[in-house]
Coordinates of C-alpha atoms in Angstrom, one line a residue:
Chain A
X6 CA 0.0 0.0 0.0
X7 CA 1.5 2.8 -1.3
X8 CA 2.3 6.0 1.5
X9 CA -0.2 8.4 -1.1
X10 CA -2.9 5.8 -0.2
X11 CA -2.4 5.6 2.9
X12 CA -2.5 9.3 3.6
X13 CA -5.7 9.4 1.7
X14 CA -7.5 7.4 4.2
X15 CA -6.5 9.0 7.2
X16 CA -7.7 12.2 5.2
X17 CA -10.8 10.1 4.9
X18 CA -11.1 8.7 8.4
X19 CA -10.5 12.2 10.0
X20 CA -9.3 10.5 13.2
X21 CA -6.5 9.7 14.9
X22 CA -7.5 6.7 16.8
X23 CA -9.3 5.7 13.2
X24 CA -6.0 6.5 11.6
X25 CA -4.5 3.7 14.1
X26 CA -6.9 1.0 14.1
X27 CA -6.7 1.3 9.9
X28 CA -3.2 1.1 9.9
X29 CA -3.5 -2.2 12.3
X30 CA -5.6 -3.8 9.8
X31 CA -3.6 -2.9 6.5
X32 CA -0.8 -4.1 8.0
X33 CA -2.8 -7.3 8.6
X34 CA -4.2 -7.0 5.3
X35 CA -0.4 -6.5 3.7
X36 CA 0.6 -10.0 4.5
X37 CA 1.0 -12.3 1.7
X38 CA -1.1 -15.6 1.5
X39 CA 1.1 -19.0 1.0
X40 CA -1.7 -21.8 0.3
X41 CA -0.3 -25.1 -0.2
X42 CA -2.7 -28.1 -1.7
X43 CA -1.7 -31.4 -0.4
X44 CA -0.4 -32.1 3.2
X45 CA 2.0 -34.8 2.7
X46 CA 6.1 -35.6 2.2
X47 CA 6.0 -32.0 -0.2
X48 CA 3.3 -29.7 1.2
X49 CA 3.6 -30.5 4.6
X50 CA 7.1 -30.0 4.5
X51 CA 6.6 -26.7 2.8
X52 CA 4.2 -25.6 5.5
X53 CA 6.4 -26.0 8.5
X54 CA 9.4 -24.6 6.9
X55 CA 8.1 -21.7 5.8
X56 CA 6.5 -21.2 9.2
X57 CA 9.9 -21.7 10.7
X58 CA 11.2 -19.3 8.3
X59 CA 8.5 -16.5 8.1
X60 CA 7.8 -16.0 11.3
X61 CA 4.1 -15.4 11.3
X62 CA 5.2 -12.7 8.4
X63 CA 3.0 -15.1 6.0
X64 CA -0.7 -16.5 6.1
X65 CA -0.5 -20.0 5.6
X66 CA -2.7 -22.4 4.3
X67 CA -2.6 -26.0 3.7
X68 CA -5.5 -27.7 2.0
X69 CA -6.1 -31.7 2.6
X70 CA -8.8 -33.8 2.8
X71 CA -8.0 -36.2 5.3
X72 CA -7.7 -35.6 9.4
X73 CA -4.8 -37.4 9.6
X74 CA -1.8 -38.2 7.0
X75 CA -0.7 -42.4 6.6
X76 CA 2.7 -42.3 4.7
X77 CA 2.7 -44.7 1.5
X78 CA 7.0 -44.8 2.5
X79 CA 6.9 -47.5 4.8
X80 CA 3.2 -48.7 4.6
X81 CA 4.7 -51.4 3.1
X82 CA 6.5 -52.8 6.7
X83 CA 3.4 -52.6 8.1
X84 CA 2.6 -55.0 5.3
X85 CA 5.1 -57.1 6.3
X86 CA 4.1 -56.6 10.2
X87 CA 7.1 -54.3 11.3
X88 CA 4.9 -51.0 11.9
X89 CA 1.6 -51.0 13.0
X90 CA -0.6 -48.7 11.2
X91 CA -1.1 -46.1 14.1
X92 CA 2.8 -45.6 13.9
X93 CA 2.9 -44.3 9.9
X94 CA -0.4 -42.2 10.4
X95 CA 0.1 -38.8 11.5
X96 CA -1.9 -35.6 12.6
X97 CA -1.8 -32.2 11.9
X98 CA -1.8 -30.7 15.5
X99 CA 1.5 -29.3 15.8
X100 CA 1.4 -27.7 12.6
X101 CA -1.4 -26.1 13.9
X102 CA -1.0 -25.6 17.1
X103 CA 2.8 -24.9 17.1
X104 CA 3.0 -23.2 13.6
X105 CA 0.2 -21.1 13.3
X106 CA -0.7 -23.1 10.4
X107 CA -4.5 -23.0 9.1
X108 CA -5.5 -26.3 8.2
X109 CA -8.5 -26.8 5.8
X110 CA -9.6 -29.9 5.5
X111 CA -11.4 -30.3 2.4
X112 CA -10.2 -30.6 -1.2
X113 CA -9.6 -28.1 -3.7
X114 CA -11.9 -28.2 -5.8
X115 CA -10.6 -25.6 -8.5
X116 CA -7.9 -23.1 -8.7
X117 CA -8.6 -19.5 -10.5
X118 CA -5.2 -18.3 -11.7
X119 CA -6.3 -15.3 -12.7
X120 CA -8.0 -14.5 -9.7
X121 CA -5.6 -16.3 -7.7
X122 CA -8.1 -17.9 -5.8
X123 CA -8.4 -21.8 -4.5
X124 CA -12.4 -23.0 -3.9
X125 CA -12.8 -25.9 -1.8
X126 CA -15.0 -28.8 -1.9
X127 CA -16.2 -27.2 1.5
X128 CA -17.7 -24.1 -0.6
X129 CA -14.7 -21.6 0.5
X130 CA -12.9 -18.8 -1.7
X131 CA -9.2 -18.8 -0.7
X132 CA -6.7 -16.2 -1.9
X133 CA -3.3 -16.4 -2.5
X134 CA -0.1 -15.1 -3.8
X135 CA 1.7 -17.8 -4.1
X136 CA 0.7 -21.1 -4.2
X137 CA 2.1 -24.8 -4.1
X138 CA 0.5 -27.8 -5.9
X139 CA 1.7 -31.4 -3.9
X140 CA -1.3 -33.4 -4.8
X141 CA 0.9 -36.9 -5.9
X142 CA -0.6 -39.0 -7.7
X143 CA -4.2 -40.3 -9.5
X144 CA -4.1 -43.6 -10.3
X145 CA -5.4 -43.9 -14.2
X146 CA -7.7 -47.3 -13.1
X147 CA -8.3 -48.1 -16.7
X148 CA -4.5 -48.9 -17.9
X149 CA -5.2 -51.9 -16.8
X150 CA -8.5 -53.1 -18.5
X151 CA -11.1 -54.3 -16.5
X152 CA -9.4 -52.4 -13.4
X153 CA -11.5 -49.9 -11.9
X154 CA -12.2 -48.0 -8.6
X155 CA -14.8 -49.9 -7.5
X156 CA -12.9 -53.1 -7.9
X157 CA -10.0 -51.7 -6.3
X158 CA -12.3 -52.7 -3.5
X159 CA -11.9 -56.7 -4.2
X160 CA -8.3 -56.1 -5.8
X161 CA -6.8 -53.3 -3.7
X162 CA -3.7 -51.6 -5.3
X163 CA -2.8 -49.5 -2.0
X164 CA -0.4 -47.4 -4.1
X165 CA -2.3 -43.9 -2.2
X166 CA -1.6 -45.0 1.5
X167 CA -5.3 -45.1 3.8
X168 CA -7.8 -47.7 4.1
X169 CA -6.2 -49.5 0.9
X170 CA -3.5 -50.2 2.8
X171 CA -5.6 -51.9 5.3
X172 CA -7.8 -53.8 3.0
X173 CA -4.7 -55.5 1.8
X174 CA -2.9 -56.4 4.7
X175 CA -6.2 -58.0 6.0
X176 CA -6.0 -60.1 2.9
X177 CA -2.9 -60.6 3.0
X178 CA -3.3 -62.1 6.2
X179 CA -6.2 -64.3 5.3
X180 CA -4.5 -66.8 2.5
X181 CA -4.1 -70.0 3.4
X182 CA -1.1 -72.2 2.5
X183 CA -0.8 -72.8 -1.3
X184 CA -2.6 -69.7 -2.6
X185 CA -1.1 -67.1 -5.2
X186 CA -0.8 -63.4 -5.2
X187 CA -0.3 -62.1 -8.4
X188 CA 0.7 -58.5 -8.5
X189 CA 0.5 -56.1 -11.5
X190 CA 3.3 -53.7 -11.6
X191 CA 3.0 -50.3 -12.7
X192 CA 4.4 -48.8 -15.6
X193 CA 6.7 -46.2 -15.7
X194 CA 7.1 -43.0 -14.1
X195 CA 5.2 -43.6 -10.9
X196 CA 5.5 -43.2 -7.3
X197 CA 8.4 -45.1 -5.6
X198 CA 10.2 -46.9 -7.9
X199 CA 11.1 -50.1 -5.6
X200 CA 7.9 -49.5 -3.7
X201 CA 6.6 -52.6 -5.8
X202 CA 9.5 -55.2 -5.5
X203 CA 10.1 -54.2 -1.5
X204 CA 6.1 -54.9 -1.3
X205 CA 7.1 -58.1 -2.6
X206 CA 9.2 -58.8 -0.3
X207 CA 6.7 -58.3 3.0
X208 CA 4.5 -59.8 1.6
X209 CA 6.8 -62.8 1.5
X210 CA 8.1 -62.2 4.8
X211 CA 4.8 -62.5 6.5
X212 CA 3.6 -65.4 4.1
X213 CA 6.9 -67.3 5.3
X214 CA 6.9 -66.6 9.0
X215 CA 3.0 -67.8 9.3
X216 CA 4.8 -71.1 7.8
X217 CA 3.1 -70.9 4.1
X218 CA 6.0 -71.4 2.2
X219 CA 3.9 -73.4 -0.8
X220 CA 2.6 -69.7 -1.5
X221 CA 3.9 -68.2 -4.4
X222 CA 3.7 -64.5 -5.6
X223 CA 3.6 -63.7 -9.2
X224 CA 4.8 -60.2 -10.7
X225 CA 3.5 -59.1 -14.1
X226 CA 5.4 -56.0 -14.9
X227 CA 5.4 -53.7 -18.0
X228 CA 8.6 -52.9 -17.4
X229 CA 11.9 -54.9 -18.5
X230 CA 13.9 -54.0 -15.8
X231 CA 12.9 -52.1 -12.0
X232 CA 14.8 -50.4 -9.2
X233 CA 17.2 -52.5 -7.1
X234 CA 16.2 -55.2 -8.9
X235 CA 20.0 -57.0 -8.9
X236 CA 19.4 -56.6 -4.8
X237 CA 15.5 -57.7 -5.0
X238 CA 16.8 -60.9 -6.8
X239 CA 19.3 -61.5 -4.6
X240 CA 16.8 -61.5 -1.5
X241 CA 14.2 -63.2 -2.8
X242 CA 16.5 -66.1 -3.4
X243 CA 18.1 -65.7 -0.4
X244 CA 15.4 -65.9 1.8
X245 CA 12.1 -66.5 0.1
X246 CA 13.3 -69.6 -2.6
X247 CA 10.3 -70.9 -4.8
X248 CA 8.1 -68.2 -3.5
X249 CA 8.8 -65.4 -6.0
X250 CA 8.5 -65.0 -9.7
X251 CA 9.0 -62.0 -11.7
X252 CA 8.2 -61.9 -15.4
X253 CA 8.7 -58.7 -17.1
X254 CA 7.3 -58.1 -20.9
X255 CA 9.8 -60.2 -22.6
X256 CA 7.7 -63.1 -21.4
X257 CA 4.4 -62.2 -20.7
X258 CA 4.0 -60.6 -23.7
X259 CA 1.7 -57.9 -22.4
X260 CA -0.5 -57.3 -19.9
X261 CA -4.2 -57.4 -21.7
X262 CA -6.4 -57.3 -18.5
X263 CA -8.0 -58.3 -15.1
X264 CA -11.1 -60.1 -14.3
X265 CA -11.0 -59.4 -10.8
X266 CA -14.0 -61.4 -9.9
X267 CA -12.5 -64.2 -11.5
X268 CA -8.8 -63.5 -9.8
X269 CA -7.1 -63.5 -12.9
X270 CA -4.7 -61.3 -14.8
X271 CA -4.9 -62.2 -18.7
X272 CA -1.3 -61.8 -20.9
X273 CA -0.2 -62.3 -24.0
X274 CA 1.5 -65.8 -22.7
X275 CA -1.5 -66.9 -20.1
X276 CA -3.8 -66.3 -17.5
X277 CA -2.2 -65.7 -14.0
X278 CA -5.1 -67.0 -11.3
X279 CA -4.2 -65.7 -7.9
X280 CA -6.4 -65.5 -3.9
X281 CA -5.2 -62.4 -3.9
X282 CA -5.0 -59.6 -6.6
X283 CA -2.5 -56.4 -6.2
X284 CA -3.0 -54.1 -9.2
X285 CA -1.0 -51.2 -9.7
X286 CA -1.7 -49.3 -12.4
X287 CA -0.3 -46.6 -14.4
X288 CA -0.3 -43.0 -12.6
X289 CA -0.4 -39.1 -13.3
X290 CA -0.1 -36.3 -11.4
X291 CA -3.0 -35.4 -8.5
X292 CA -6.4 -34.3 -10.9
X293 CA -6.2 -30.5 -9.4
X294 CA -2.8 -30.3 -10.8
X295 CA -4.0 -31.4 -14.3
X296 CA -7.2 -29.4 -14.3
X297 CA -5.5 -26.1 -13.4
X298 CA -3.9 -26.5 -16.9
X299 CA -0.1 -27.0 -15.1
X300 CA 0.6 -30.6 -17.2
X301 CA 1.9 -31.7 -20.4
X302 CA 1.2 -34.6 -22.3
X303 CA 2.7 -36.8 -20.0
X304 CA 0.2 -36.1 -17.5
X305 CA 2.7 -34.6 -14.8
X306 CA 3.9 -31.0 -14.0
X307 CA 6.9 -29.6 -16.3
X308 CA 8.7 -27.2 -13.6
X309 CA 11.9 -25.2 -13.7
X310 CA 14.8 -27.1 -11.9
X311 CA 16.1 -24.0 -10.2
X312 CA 12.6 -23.2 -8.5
X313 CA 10.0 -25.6 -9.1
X314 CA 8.1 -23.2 -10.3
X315 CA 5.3 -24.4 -13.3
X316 CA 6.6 -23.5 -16.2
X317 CA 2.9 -22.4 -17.2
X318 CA 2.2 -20.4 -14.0
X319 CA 5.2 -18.3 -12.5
X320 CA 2.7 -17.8 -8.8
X321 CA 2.4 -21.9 -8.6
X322 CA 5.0 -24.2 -7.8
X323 CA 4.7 -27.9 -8.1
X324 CA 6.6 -30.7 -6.2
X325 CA 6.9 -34.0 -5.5
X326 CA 4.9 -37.0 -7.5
X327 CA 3.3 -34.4 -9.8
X328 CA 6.1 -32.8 -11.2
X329 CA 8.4 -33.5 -13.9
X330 CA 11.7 -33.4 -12.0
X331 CA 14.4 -34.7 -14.5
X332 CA 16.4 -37.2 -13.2
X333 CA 14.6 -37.2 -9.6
X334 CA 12.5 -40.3 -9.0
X335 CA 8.7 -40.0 -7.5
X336 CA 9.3 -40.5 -3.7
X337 CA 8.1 -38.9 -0.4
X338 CA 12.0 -37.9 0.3
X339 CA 12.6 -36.2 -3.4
X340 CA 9.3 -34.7 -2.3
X341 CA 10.5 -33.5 1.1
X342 CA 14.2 -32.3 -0.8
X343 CA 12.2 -30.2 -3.1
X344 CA 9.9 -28.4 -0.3
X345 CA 12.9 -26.7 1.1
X346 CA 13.8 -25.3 -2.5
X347 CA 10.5 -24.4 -2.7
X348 CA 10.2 -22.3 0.8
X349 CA 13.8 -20.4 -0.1
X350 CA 11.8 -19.1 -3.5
X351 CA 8.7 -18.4 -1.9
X352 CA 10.9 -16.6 0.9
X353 CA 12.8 -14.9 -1.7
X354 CA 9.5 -14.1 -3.7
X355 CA 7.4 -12.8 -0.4
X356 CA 9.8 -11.4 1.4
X357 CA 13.1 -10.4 -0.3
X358 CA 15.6 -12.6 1.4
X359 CA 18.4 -14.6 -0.9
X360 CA 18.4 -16.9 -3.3
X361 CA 21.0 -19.9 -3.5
X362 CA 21.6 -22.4 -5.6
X363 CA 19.1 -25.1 -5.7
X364 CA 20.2 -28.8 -4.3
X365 CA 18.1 -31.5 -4.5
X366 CA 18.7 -35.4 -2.8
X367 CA 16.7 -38.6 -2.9
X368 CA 17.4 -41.8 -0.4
X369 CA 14.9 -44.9 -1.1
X370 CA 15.2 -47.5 1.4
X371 CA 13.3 -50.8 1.1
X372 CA 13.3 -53.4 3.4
X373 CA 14.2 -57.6 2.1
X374 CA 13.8 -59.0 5.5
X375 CA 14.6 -58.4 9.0
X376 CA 17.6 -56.7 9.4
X377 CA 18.3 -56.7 5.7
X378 CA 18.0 -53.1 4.5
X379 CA 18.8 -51.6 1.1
X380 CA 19.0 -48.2 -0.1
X381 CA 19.8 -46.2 -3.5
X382 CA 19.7 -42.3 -3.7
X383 CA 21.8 -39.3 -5.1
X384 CA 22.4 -35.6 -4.8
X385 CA 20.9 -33.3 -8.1
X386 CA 21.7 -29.9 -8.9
X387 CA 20.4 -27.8 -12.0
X388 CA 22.5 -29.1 -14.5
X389 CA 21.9 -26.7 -17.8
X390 CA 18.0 -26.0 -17.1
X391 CA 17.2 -29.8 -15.7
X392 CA 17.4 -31.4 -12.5
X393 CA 20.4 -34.0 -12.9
X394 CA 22.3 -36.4 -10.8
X395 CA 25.5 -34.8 -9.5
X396 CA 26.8 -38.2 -7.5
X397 CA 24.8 -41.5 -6.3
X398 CA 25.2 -44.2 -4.4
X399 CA 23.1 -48.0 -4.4
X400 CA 23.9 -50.8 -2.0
X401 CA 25.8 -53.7 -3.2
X402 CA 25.2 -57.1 -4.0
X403 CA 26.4 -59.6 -0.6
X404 CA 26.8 -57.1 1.7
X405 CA 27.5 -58.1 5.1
X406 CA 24.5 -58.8 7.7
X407 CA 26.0 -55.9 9.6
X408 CA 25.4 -53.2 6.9
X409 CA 22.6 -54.8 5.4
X410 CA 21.0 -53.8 9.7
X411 CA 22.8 -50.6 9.9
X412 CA 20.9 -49.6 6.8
X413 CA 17.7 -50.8 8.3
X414 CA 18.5 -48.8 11.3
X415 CA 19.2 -46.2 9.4
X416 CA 15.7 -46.2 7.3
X417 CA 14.2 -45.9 10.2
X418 CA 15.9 -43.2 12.0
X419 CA 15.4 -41.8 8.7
X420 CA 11.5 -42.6 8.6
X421 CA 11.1 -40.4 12.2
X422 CA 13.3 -38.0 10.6
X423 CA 11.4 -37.1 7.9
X424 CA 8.0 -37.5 9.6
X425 CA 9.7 -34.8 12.4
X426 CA 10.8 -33.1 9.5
X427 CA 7.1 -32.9 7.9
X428 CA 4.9 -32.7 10.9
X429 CA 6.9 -30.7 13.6
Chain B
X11 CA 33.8 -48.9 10.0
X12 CA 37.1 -46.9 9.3
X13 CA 37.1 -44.0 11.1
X14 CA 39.7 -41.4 11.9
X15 CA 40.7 -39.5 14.3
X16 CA 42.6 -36.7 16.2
X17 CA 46.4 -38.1 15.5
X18 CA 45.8 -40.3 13.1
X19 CA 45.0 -37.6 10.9
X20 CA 48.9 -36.6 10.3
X21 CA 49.5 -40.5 9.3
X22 CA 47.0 -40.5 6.8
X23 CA 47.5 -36.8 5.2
X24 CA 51.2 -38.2 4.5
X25 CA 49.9 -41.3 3.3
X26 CA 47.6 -40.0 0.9
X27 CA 50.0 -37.8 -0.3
X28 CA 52.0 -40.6 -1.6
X29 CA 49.1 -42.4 -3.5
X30 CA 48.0 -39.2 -4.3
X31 CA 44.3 -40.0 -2.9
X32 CA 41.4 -39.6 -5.3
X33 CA 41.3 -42.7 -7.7
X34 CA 37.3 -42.1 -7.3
X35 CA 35.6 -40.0 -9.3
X36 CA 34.7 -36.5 -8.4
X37 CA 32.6 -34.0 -10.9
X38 CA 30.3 -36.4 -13.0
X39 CA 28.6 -33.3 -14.2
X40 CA 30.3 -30.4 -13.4
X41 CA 28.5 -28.9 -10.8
X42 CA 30.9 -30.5 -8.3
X43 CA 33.2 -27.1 -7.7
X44 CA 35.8 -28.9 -5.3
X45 CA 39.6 -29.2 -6.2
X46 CA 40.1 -32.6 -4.0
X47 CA 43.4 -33.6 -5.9
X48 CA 44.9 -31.6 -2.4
X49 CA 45.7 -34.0 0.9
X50 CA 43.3 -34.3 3.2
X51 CA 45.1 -31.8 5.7
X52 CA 45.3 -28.9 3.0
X53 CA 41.7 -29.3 2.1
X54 CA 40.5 -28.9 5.9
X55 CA 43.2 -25.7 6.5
X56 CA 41.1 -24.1 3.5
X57 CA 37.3 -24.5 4.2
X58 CA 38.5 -23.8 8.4
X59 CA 40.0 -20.5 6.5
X60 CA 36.6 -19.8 4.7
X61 CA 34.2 -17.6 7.0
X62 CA 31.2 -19.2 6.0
X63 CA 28.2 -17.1 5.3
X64 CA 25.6 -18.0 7.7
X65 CA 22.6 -17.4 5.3
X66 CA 23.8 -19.9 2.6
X67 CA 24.3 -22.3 5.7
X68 CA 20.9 -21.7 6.7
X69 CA 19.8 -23.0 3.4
X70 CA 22.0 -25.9 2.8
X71 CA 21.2 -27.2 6.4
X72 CA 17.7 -28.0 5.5
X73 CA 18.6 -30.6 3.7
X74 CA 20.5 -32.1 6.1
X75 CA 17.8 -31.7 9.2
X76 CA 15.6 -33.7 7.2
X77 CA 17.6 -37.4 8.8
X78 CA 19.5 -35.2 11.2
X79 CA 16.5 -34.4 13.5
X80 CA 17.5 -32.6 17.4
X81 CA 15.0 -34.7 19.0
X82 CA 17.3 -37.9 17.9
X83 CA 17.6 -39.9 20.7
X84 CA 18.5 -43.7 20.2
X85 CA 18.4 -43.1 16.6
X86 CA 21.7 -44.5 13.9
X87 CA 21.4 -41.1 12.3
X88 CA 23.3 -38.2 15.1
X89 CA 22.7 -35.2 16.1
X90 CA 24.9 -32.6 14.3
X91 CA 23.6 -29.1 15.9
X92 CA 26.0 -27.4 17.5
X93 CA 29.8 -29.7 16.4
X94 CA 32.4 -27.6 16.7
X95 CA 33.7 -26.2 13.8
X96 CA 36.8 -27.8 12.9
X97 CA 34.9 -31.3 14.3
X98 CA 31.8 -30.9 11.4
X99 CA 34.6 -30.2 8.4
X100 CA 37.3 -32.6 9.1
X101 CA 34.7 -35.5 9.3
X102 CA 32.8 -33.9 6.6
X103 CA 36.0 -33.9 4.5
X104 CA 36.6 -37.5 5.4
X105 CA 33.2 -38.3 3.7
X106 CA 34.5 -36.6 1.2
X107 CA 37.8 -38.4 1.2
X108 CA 35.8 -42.2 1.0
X109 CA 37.5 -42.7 4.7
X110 CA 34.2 -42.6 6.6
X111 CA 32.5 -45.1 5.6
X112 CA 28.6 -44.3 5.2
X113 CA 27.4 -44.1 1.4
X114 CA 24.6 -41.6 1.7
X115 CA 27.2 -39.1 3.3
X116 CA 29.6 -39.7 0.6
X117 CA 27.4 -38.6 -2.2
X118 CA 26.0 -36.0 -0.4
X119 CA 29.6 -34.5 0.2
X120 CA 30.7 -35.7 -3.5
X121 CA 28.4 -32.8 -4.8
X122 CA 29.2 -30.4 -2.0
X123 CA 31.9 -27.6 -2.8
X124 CA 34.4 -25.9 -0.1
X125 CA 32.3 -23.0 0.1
X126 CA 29.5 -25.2 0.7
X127 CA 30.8 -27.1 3.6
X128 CA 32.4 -23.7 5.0
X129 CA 28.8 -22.3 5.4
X130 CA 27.5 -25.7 6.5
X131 CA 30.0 -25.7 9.6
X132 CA 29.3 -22.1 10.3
X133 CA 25.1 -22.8 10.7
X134 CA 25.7 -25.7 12.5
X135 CA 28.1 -25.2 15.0
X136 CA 26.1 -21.9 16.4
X137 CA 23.1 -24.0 16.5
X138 CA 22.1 -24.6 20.1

């Protein structure tokens, strides 16, 4: 508000104490509005940081629809019985409560970039100046045929951590001794790129320790090669022998479709039959995030690698699974790096302080079996416009049964880290 | 778990001069900025000689508070707020150097330049 204005309403107001109490709210009034859509490994991170940061200099808002946040990273040890579900679900109190942070819990509905304005599903208008898109993923049900929503209630893909997650560990924990799982991979890019093949492995964990070792789980993957998968084979035949089988397209020919009543997955080569169906299909960024207009072709978020910023909306970044993030996999820690590039440009933006160079890092852990941990992650930097490795690092084949624990006991300092890190 | 310290660091700045230390490779893309074809020694004498500006370290560190929470108790990941300054780039350096022995700290500190690490030890070490 310019000093010319200003002076124009105490002219206006004709009082002194009116003078004052105006000034009180324009001052109010002159902060900027942060909203952030999506309160998980990206926008929660955003929100506490920039709290941490601003001061109570910015409004901020964070919009999502649930009361309480479960993690996808690590949903799948509480598949395999190593967390309990209470321990990778999370509130939003001490954002709150701590961080001056106004929740909303609803969804947003639509975005107005012109007006700069979020609605919610819960019917309000909220304004912003700068605002952050984290919705991750939608699944796209029909890239499988015969997949759908509604069946994802028989055939649960719990690839969006909740209640899925649930329904399969309960049926998971109902086969009986000789049954199959058969488990459709998703294609690529998608969230977590060993989130699959470490799946794999609980499930085979718990299916051995309950003693039924005549169970056998079946992967049917579009893809002809995955993540870790040298230190996935390893494992499997280490500790799970007989029970896994992996065939990628080179074999099965393509995936055709599911008739999940029936329990079969129909390929090129044959019919998989299993108890228990697991389909993952093929993803794209959270719908908001499309709808605003901030996708390309691909169906996820082009962004510039020294910001995130959209590349179609300079006021809206975009992090974690919805963006295009060069060389950066889909996971709740690139998410979490990117937040705090995020917060320094919305800092910068907001309220003048420096700009640095952006740095970006990714660690995926996955879990084999007890004690047997294995990770893969890098550092990126901005390398000529696009995010791109600058150094990596990936567990090796026949480590010892001491690093193999130490990096189990380091996923899961990491795992309170990053939930601290998140959720204050 | 090779890990160095206090005297032992003479020993092994004169042994690395002789194999002339970095058969690993440094600056797979160019952003890595570091000259680390110098001995272990002379590399911590120069980012201890750097001031280190606070505000860069301010940024840089929230990357690392991510794993290295202060409420950390019982955890394999430490605490690193408040190491003292020549403590936070020696071992730093020795990530650096491949003679700590942790992967994800090596690659972190592959891509991390002197300047870098001279206003990471600066933030942290006036961290309470």
């Amino acid at each position: 508000m310019s000093s010319v204005t200003r002076r124009t309403f105490n002219k206006f107001l004709g009082a002194g104490a009116g003078a004052m109490a105006m000034s009180g709210i324009l001052r109010a009034q002159g902060r900027k509005n942060v909203v952030i859509v999506g309160g998980g490994a990206g926008g929660a991170t955003v929100a506490r940081h920039l709290a941490e940061k601003a001061g109570g200099a910015i409004n901020i808002t964070l919009i999502e629809d649930s009361e309480k946040y479960t993690t996808c990273f690590f949903s799948n040890l509480y598949l395999g019985g190593y967390r309990d579900f209470a321990s990778i679900t999370h509130g939003y109190d001490r954002l709150i409560n701590d961080y001056g942070i106004r929740k909303v819990t609803a969804r947003a509905e639509e975005i107005d970039r012109t007006a700069q304005q979020v609605r919610t599903s819960t019917g309000e208008t909220i304004p912003y100046d700068r605002l952050v898109l984290s919705p991750g993923i939608d699944l796209i049900f029909g890239s499988v045929p015969g997949y759908s929503a509604e069946l994802a209630e028989i055939a649960p893909h719990a690839w969006q951590a909740g209640p899925q997650t649930q329904l399969l560990k309960s049926k998971i924990d109902g086969l009986k001794n000789g049954d199959q799982v058969v488990m459709v991979a998703p294609p690529n890019p998608y969230r977590c790129p060993p989130g699959p093949y470490e799946r794999v492995s609980m499930i085979a964990h718990t299916l051995k320790a309950r003693g039924l070792t005549d169970c056998t789980i079946v992967v049917l993957d579009p893809k002809e090669k995955f993540s870790k998968q040298g230190l996935f084979a390893e494992g499997w035949e280490k500790y799970y022998p007989g029970m896994v089988e992996w065939y990628g397209p080179n074999i099965h020919g393509g995936i055709k479709g599911v008739d999940v009543e029936a329990g079969a997955v129909e390929t090129d080569f044959d019919t998989f039959s299993g108890a228990l169906l697991n389909i993952i299909p093929a993803q794209q960024a959270g719908s908001i995030a499309i709808s605003t207009g901030l996708s390309d072709d691909s169906g996820f978020c082009p962004v510039d690698a020294e910001s995130m910023r959209s590349k179609r909306d300079q006021n809206i970044f975009v992090i974690g699974d919805a963006s295009i993030a060069g060389a950066m996999p889909k996971s709740g820690s690139a998410a979490n790096s990117q937040a705090k590039v995020v917060v320094m440009h919305l800092m910068a933006d907001l309220m003048d302080t420096r700009v640095f160079p952006a740095r970006y890092l990714n660690t995926c852990w996955s879990l084999v079996e007890t004690n047997d941990g294995i990770k893969v992650g890098a550092q990126y930097g901005n390398v000529d416009g696009a995010i791109a490795s600058t150094s990596s690092f990936i567990s090796q084949p026949n480590e010892s049964a001491d690093v193999r624990r130490h990096t189990f006991e380091e996923s899961v300092a990491w795992y309170d880290g990053i939930t601290k890190d998140m959720f204050g | 778990m090779f890990r160095v310290q206090g005297i032992d660091r003479i020993w092994l700045c004169i042994a690395f001069g002789i194999f002339l230390i970095p058969t690993f490779s440094f600056a797979e893309s160019g952003v890595e900025k570091t000259t680390p074809d110098m001995p272990l020694g002379e590399a911590i004498g120069q980012v201890l000689a750097m001031p280190g500006d606070a505000d860069y370290g301010a940024y840089l560190a929230t990357e690392c508070v991510t794993c290295h929470q202060r409420q950390a108790a019982n955890h394999a990941i430490p605490v690193i707020d408040g190491l003292p300054r020549e403590y936070f780039v020696e071992a730093m350096l020795e990530y650096k150097y491949r003679l700590r022995d942790n992967s994800v700290m090596q690659a972190i500190m592959t891509s991390l330049g002197m300047e870098e690490l001279a206003a990471l030890a600066t933030y942290f070490s006036a961290k309470e």
